[in-house]
PDB file of C-alpha atoms in Angstrom:
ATOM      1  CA  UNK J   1    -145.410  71.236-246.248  1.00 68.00           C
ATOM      2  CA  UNK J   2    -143.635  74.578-245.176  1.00 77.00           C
ATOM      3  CA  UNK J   3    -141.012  76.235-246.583  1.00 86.00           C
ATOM      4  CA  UNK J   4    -139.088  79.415-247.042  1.00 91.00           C
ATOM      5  CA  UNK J   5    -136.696  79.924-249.872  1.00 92.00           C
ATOM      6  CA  UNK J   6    -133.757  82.111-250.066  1.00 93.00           C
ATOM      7  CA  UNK J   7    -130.407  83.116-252.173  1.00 92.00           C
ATOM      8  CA  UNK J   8    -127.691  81.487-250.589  1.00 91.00           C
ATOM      9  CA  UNK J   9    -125.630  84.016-251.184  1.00 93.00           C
ATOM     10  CA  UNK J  10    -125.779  88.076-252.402  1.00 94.00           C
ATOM     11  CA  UNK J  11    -122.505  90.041-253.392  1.00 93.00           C
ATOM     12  CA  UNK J  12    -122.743  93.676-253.621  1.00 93.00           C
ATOM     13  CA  UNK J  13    -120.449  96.762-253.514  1.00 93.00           C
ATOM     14  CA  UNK J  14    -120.376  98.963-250.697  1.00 94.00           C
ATOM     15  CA  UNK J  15    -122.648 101.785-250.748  1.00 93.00           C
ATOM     16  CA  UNK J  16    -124.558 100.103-253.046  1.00 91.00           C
ATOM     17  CA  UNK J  17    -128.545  98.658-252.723  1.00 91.00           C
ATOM     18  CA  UNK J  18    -128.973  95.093-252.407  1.00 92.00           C
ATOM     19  CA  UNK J  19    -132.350  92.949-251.957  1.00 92.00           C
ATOM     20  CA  UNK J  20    -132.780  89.634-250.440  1.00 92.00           C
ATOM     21  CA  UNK J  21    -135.553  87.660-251.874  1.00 92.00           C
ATOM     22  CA  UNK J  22    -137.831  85.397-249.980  1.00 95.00           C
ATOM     23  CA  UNK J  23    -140.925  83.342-251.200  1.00 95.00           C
ATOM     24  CA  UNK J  24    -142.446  80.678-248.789  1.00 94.00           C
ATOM     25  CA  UNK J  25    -144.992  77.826-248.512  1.00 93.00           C
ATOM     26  CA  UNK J  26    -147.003  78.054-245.492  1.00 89.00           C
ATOM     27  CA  UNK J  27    -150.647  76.644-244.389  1.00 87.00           C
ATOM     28  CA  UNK J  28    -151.207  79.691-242.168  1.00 89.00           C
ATOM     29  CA  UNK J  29    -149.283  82.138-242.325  1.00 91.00           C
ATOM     30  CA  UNK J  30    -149.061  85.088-239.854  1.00 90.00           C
ATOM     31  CA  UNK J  31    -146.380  87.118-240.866  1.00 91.00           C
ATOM     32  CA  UNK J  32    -142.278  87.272-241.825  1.00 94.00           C
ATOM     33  CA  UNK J  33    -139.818  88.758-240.004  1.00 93.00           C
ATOM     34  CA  UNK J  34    -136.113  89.136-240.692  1.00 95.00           C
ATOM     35  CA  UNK J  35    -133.003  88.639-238.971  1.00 94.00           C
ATOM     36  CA  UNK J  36    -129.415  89.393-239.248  1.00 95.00           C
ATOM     37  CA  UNK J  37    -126.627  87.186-238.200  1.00 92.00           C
ATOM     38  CA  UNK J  38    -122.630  87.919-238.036  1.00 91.00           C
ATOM     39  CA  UNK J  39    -120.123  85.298-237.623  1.00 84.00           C
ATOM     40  CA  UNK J  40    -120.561  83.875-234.609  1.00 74.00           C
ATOM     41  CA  UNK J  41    -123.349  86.166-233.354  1.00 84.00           C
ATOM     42  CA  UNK J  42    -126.716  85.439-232.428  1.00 87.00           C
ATOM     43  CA  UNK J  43    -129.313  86.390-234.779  1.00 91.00           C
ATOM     44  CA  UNK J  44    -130.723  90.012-234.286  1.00 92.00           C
ATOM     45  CA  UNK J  45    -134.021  90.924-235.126  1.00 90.00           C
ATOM     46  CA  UNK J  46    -134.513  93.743-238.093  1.00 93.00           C
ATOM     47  CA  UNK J  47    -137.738  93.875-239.061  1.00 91.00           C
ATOM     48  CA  UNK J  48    -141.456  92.238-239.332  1.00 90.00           C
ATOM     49  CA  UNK J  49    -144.454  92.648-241.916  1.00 93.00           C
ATOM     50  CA  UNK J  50    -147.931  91.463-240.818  1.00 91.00           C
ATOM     51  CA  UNK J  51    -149.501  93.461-243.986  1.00 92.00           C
ATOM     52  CA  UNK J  52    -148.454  93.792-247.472  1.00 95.00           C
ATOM     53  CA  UNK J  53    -146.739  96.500-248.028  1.00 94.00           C
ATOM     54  CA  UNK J  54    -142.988  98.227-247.397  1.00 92.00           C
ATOM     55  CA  UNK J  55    -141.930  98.698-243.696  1.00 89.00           C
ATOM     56  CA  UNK J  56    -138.949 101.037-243.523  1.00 90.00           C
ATOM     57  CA  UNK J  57    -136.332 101.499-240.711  1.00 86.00           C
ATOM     58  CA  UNK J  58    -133.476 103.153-241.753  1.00 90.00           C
ATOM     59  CA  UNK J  59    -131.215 102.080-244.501  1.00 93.00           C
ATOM     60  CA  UNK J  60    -133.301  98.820-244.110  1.00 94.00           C
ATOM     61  CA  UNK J  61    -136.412  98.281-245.237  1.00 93.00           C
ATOM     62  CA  UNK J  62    -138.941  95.216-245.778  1.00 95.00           C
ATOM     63  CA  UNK J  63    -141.673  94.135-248.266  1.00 94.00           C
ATOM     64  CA  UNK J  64    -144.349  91.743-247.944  1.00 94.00           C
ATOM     65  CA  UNK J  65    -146.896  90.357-250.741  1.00 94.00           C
ATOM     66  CA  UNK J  66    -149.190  88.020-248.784  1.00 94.00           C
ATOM     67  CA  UNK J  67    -151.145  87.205-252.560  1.00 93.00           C
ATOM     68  CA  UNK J  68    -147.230  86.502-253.747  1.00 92.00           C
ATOM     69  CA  UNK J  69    -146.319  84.502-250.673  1.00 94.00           C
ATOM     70  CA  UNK J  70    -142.817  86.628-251.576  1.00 93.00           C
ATOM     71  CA  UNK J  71    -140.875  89.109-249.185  1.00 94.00           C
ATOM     72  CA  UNK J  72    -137.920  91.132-249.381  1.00 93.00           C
ATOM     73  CA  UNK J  73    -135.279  92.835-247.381  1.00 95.00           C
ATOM     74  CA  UNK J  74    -134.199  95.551-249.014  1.00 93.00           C
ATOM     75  CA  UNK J  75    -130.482  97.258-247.576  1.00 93.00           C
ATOM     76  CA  UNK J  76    -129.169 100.674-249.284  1.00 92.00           C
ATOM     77  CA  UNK J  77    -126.222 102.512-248.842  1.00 93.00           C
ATOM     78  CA  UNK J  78    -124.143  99.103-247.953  1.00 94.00           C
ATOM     79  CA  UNK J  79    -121.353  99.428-245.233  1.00 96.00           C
ATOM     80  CA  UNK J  80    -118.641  96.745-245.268  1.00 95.00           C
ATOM     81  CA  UNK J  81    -120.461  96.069-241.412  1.00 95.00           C
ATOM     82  CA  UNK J  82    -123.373  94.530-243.106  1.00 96.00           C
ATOM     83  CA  UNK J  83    -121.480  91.930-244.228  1.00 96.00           C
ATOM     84  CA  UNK J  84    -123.737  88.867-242.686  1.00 96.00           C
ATOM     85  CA  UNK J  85    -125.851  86.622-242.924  1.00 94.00           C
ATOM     86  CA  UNK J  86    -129.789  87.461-243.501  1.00 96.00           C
ATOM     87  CA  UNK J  87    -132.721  84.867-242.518  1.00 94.00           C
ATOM     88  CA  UNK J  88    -135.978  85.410-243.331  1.00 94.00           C
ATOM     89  CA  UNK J  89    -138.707  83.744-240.778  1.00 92.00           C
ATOM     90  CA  UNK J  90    -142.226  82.813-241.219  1.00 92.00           C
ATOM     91  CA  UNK J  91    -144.161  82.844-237.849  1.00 86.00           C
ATOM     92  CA  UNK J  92    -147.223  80.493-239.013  1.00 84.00           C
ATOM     93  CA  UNK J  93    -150.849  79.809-237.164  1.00 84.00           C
ATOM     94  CA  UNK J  94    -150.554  76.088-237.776  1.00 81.00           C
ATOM     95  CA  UNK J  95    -147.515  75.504-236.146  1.00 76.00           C
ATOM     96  CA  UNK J  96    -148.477  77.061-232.970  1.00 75.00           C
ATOM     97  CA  UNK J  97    -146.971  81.039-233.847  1.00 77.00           C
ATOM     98  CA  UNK J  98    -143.741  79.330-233.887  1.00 79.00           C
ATOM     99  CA  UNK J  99    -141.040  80.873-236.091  1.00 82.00           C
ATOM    100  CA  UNK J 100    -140.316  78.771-239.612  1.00 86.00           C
ATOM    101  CA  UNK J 101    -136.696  79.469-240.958  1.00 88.00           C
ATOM    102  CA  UNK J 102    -135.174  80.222-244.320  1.00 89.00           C
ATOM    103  CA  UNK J 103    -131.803  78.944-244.767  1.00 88.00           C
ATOM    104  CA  UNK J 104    -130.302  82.020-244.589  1.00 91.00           C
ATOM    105  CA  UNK J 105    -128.231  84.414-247.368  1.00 94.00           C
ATOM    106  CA  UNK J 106    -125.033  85.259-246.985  1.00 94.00           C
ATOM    107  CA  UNK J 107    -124.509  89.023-247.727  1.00 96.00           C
ATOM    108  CA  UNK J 108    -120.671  89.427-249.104  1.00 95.00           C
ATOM    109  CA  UNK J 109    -119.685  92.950-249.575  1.00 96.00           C
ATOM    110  CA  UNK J 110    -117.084  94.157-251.953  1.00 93.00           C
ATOM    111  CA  UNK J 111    -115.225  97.970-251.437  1.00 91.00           C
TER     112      UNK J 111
ATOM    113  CA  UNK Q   1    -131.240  95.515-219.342  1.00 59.00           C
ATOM    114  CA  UNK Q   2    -129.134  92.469-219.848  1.00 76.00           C
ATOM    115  CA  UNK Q   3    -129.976  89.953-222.829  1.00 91.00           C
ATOM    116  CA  UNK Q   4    -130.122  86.588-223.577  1.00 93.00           C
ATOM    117  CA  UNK Q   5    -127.472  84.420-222.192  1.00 95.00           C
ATOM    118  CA  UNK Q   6    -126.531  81.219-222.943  1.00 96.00           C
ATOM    119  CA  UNK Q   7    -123.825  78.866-220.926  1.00 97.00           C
ATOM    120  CA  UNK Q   8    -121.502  77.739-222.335  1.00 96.00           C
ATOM    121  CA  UNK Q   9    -120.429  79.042-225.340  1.00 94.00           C
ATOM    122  CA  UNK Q  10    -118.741  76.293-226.935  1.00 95.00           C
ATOM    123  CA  UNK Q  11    -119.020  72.478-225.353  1.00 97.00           C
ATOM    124  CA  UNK Q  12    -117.069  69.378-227.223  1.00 97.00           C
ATOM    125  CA  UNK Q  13    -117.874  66.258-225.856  1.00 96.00           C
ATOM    126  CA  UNK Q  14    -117.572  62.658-226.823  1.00 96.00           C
ATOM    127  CA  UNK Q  15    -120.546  60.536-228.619  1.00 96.00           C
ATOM    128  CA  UNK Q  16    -122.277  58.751-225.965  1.00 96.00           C
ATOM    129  CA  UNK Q  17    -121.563  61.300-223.021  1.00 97.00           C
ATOM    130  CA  UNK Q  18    -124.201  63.725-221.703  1.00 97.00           C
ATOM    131  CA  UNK Q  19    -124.240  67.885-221.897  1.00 97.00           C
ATOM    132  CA  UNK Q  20    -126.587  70.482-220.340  1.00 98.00           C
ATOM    133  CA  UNK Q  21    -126.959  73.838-221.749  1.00 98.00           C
ATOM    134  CA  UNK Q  22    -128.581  76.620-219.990  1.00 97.00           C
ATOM    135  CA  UNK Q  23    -130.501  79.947-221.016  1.00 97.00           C
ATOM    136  CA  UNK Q  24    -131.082  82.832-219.227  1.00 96.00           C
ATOM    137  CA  UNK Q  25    -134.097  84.595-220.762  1.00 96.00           C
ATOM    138  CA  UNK Q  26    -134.436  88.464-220.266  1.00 94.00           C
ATOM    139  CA  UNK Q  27    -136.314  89.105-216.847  1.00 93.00           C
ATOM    140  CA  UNK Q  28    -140.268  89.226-218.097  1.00 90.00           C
ATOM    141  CA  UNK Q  29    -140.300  87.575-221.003  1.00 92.00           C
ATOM    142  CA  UNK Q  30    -142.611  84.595-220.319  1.00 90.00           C
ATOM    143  CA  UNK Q  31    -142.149  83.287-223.611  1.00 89.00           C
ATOM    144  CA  UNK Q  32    -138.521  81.126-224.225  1.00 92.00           C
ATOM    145  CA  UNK Q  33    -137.879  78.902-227.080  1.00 92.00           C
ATOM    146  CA  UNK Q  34    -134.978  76.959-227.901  1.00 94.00           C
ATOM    147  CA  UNK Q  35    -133.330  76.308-231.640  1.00 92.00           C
ATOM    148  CA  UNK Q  36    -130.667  74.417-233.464  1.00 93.00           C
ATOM    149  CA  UNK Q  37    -128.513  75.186-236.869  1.00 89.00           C
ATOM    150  CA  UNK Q  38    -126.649  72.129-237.829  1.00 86.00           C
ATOM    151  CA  UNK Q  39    -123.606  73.769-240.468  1.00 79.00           C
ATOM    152  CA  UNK Q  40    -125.071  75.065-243.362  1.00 71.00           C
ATOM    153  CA  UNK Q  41    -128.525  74.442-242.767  1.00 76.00           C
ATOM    154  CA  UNK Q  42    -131.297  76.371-241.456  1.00 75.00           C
ATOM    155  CA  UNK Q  43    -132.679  77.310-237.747  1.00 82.00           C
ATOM    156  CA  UNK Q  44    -134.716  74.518-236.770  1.00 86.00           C
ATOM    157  CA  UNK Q  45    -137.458  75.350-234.049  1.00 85.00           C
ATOM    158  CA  UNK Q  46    -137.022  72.750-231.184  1.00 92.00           C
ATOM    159  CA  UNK Q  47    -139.301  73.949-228.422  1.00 91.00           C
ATOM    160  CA  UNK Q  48    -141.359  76.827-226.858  1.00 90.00           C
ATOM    161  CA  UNK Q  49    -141.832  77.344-223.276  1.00 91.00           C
ATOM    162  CA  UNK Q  50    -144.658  79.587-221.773  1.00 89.00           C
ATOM    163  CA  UNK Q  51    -143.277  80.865-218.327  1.00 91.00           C
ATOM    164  CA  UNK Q  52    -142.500  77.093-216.759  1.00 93.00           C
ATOM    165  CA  UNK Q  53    -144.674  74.966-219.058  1.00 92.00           C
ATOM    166  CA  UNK Q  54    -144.069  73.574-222.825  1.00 92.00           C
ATOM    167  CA  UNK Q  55    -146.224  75.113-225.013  1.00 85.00           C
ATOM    168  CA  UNK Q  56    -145.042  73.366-228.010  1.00 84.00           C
ATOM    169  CA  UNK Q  57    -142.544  71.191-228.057  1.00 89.00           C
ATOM    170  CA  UNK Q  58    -142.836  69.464-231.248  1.00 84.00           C
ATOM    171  CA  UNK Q  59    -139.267  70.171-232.698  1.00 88.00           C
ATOM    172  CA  UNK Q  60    -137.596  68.009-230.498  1.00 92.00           C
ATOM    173  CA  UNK Q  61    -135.685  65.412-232.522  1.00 91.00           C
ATOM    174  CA  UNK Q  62    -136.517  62.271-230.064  1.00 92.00           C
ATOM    175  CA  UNK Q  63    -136.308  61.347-226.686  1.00 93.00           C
ATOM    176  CA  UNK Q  64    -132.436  62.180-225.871  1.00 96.00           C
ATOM    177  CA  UNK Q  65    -133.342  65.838-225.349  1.00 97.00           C
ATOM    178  CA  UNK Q  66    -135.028  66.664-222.627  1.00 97.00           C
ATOM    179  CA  UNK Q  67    -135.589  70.286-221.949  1.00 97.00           C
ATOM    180  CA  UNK Q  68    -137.257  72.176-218.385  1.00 97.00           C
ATOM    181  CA  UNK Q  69    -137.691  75.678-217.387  1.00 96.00           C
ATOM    182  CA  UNK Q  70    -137.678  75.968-213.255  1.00 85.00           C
ATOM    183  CA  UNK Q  71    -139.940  78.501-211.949  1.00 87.00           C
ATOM    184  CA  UNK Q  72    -140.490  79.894-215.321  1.00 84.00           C
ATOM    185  CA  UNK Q  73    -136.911  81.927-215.355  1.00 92.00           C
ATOM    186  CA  UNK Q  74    -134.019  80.341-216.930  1.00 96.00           C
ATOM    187  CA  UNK Q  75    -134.448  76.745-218.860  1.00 97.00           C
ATOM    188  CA  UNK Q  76    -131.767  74.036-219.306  1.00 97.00           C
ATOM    189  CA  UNK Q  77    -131.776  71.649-222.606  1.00 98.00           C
ATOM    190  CA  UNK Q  78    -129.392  68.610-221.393  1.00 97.00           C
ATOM    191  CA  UNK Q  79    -128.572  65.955-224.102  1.00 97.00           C
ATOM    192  CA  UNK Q  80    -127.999  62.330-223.341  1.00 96.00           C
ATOM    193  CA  UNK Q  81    -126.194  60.415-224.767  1.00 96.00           C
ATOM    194  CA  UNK Q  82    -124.871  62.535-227.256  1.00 96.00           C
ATOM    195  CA  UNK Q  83    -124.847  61.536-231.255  1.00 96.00           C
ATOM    196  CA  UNK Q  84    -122.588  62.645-233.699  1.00 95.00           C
ATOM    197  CA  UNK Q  85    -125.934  64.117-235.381  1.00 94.00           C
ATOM    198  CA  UNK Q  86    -126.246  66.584-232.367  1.00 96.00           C
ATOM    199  CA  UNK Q  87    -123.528  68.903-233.241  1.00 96.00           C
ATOM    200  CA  UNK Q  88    -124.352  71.999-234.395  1.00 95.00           C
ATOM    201  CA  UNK Q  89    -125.234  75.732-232.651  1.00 94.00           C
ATOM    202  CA  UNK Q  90    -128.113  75.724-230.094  1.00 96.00           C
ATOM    203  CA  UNK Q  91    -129.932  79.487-230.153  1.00 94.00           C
ATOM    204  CA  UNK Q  92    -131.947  80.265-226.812  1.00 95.00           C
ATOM    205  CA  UNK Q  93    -134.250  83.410-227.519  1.00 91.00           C
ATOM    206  CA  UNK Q  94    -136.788  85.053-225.098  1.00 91.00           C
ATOM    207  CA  UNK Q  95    -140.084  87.160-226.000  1.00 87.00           C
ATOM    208  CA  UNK Q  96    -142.514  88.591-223.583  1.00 85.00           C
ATOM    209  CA  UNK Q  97    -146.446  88.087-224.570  1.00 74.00           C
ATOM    210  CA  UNK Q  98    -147.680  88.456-227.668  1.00 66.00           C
ATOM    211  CA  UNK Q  99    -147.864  86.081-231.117  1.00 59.00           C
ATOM    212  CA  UNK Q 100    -146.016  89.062-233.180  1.00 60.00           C
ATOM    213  CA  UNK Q 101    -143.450  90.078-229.972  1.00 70.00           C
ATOM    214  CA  UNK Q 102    -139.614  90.359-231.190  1.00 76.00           C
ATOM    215  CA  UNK Q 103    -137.776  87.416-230.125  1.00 82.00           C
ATOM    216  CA  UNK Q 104    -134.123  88.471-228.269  1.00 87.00           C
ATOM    217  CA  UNK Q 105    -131.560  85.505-229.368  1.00 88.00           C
ATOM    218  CA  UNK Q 106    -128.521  84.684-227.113  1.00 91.00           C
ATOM    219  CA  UNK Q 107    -125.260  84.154-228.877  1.00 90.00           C
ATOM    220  CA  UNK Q 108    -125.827  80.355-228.851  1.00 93.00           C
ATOM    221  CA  UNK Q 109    -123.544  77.158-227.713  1.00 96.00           C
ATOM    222  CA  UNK Q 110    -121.588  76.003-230.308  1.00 95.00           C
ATOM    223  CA  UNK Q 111    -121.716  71.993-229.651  1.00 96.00           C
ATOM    224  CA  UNK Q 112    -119.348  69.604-230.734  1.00 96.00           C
ATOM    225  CA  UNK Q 113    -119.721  65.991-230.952  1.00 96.00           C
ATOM    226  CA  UNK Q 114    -116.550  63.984-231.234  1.00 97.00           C
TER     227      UNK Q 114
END
């Protein structure tokens, strides 16, 4: 079957670094993206790997290990704004492109 | 450029009774799909439309959800009858072409049912 796998929850200080962890079981995968959701909010898109390797925008930035089937978002300096919840989101060639979901980690920030 | 948006925002209704939510995609983006989060759970993919026609469609839970897409602009996913089951948020989100294209999310309509 397919399936993504992340920490419920992270709690970190502000201005600290924090990484969200994400391994997944796919039949064809095609790359992971990652989105950020407040409260309420629809889901915003941050970033997407289609190669191994660290993609960096900003104080953001995202890691991909195809041969780990593992991922990571990766947030430094925290604000108390990033407080939110984090998916991360296979798109897969087996199931037509379409976007598979983690269950999302909620990101709790402490001053 | 205006984004995603979905009508309405929040909708409780009673099990058994019928609701119609509609998504307007941002103008040129061919590609729409439609998702649900039940509390606590993930984003479940329900279907993808490609300008008017269903590309994939193979998230949709059974045969009470029936979604179109006139003309290939804004789509409409109408429930009937309505299960308790059904509640949860449903997340319209537009892309243009392309397998690796960003996918714009609308803020979702929070649906109750009572």
């Amino acid at each position: 079957g397919q399936s993504l796998e992340q920490p419920s929850e992270v709690t970190a200080v502000e201005g600290a670094i924090v990484q969200i962890n994400c391994t997944y079981q796919t039949s064809g995968f095609y790359g992971l993206s990652w989105y950020q959701q407040h409260d309420g909010g629809a889901p915003t898109f941050l970033s997407y790997n289609g190669l191994d390797g660290l993609e960096e925008t900003g104080r953001f930035s995202s890691f991909l290990s195809r041969s780990d089937s593992y991922g990571y978002l990766l947030l430094q300096e925290l604000q108390m704004k990033d407080s939110a919840s984090y998916f991360c989101a296979v798109r897969d060639r087996s199931s037509n492109y379409q976007l598979i979901w983690g269950a999302g980690t909620k990101l709790i920030i402490k001053p | 450029e205006a984004g995603v948006t979905q009508f309405p925002s929040h909708s409780v209704i009673e099990k058994g009774q019928t609701v119609t939510l509609r998504c307007d995609p941002i103008s040129g983006h061919d590609n729409l799909y439609w998702y649900r989060r039940v509390m606590g759970k993930e984003i479940k993919f329900l279907l993808h439309f490609v300008k008017e026609s269903k590309q994939d469609e193979s998230g949709m839970p059974n045969n009470r959800f029936l979604a179109e897409r006139t003309g290939g602009t804004y789509s409409t996913l109408k429930v009937q009858p309505a299960e308790l089951e059904d509640s949860g948020v449903y997340f319209c989100a537009s892309s243009r072409q392309g397998v690796g294209a960003e996918a714009f999310f609308g803020q979702g309509t929070r649906l109750t049912v009572v």
